[in-house]
Amino acid sequence: MNKEMSPSDFRNWRVKRGLSQHKAAQMLGYSHRSIICHFEKGTKKINPRVKQLCDLLDEKEQHNDKLA
């Protein structure tokens, strides 16, 4: 099973992709960037669904790189 995503792992994931907190929130299905801020500060636990979506977006990015 996948390990949990830490606040710093999540922030690194977002920054590596050049995403603002607002854009990351939209991509992950949230309507406000504040949840992203909470994830990055560690005041809200990053649930497994978010980790799974991040992993899927990584896979999509890698697939697109291979096609280019």
PDB file of C-alpha atoms in Angstrom:
ATOM      1  CA  MET A   1       0.000   0.000   0.000  1.00  0.00           C
ATOM      2  CA  ASN A   2       1.168   3.548  -0.704  1.00  0.00           C
ATOM      3  CA  LYS A   3       2.704   5.445   2.166  1.00  0.00           C
ATOM      4  CA  GLU A   4       1.028   8.572   3.407  1.00  0.00           C
ATOM      5  CA  MET A   5       1.918  11.894   1.843  1.00  0.00           C
ATOM      6  CA  SER A   6       3.522  14.365   4.238  1.00  0.00           C
ATOM      7  CA  PRO A   7       2.882  18.111   4.082  1.00  0.00           C
ATOM      8  CA  SER A   8       6.375  18.677   2.651  1.00  0.00           C
ATOM      9  CA  ASP A   9       5.898  15.869   0.088  1.00  0.00           C
ATOM     10  CA  PHE A  10       2.672  17.491  -1.014  1.00  0.00           C
ATOM     11  CA  ARG A  11       4.200  20.964  -1.293  1.00  0.00           C
ATOM     12  CA  ASN A  12       7.161  19.557  -3.237  1.00  0.00           C
ATOM     13  CA  TRP A  13       4.742  17.776  -5.585  1.00  0.00           C
ATOM     14  CA  ARG A  14       2.854  21.027  -6.220  1.00  0.00           C
ATOM     15  CA  VAL A  15       5.917  23.241  -6.645  1.00  0.00           C
ATOM     16  CA  LYS A  16       7.678  20.732  -8.929  1.00  0.00           C
ATOM     17  CA  ARG A  17       4.731  21.023 -11.301  1.00  0.00           C
ATOM     18  CA  GLY A  18       4.636  24.812 -11.124  1.00  0.00           C
ATOM     19  CA  LEU A  19       1.126  24.834  -9.693  1.00  0.00           C
ATOM     20  CA  SER A  20      -0.312  27.610  -7.577  1.00  0.00           C
ATOM     21  CA  GLN A  21      -2.318  26.545  -4.556  1.00  0.00           C
ATOM     22  CA  HIS A  22      -5.452  27.597  -6.439  1.00  0.00           C
ATOM     23  CA  LYS A  23      -4.601  25.506  -9.525  1.00  0.00           C
ATOM     24  CA  ALA A  24      -3.653  22.489  -7.392  1.00  0.00           C
ATOM     25  CA  ALA A  25      -6.984  22.761  -5.574  1.00  0.00           C
ATOM     26  CA  GLN A  26      -8.852  22.791  -8.888  1.00  0.00           C
ATOM     27  CA  MET A  27      -6.920  19.796 -10.228  1.00  0.00           C
ATOM     28  CA  LEU A  28      -7.656  17.808  -7.071  1.00  0.00           C
ATOM     29  CA  GLY A  29     -11.359  18.662  -7.030  1.00  0.00           C
ATOM     30  CA  TYR A  30     -11.460  21.350  -4.352  1.00  0.00           C
ATOM     31  CA  SER A  31     -13.173  24.696  -4.844  1.00  0.00           C
ATOM     32  CA  HIS A  32     -10.847  26.759  -2.602  1.00  0.00           C
ATOM     33  CA  ARG A  33      -7.091  26.961  -2.268  1.00  0.00           C
ATOM     34  CA  SER A  34      -7.363  27.084   1.528  1.00  0.00           C
ATOM     35  CA  ILE A  35      -7.436  23.277   1.744  1.00  0.00           C
ATOM     36  CA  ILE A  36      -4.082  23.169  -0.047  1.00  0.00           C
ATOM     37  CA  CYS A  37      -2.691  25.630   2.477  1.00  0.00           C
ATOM     38  CA  HIS A  38      -3.951  23.396   5.298  1.00  0.00           C
ATOM     39  CA  PHE A  39      -2.372  20.315   3.689  1.00  0.00           C
ATOM     40  CA  GLU A  40       0.968  22.088   3.336  1.00  0.00           C
ATOM     41  CA  LYS A  41       0.914  23.425   6.909  1.00  0.00           C
ATOM     42  CA  GLY A  42      -0.089  20.029   8.270  1.00  0.00           C
ATOM     43  CA  THR A  43      -3.263  21.331   9.912  1.00  0.00           C
ATOM     44  CA  LYS A  44      -5.361  18.912   7.826  1.00  0.00           C
ATOM     45  CA  LYS A  45      -4.354  15.356   7.057  1.00  0.00           C
ATOM     46  CA  ILE A  46      -3.802  14.577   3.396  1.00  0.00           C
ATOM     47  CA  ASN A  47      -6.307  11.841   2.709  1.00  0.00           C
ATOM     48  CA  PRO A  48      -5.486   8.781   0.592  1.00  0.00           C
ATOM     49  CA  ARG A  49      -7.651  10.045  -2.284  1.00  0.00           C
ATOM     50  CA  VAL A  50      -5.447  13.112  -2.678  1.00  0.00           C
ATOM     51  CA  LYS A  51      -2.288  10.971  -2.642  1.00  0.00           C
ATOM     52  CA  GLN A  52      -3.820   8.685  -5.244  1.00  0.00           C
ATOM     53  CA  LEU A  53      -4.776  11.622  -7.490  1.00  0.00           C
ATOM     54  CA  CYS A  54      -1.255  13.049  -7.195  1.00  0.00           C
ATOM     55  CA  ASP A  55       0.185   9.658  -8.188  1.00  0.00           C
ATOM     56  CA  LEU A  56      -2.195   9.413 -11.153  1.00  0.00           C
ATOM     57  CA  LEU A  57      -1.287  12.911 -12.324  1.00  0.00           C
ATOM     58  CA  ASP A  58       2.390  11.926 -12.087  1.00  0.00           C
ATOM     59  CA  GLU A  59       1.731   8.844 -14.214  1.00  0.00           C
ATOM     60  CA  LYS A  60      -0.130  10.934 -16.787  1.00  0.00           C
ATOM     61  CA  GLU A  61       2.744  13.426 -16.928  1.00  0.00           C
ATOM     62  CA  GLN A  62       5.294  10.623 -17.410  1.00  0.00           C
ATOM     63  CA  HIS A  63       3.171   9.049 -20.142  1.00  0.00           C
ATOM     64  CA  ASN A  64       2.876  12.371 -21.966  1.00  0.00           C
ATOM     65  CA  ASP A  65       6.663  12.877 -21.733  1.00  0.00           C
ATOM     66  CA  LYS A  66       7.235   9.496 -23.371  1.00  0.00           C
ATOM     67  CA  LEU A  67       4.900  10.406 -26.235  1.00  0.00           C
ATOM     68  CA  ALA A  68       6.634  13.729 -26.914  1.00  0.00           C
TER      69      ALA A  68
END
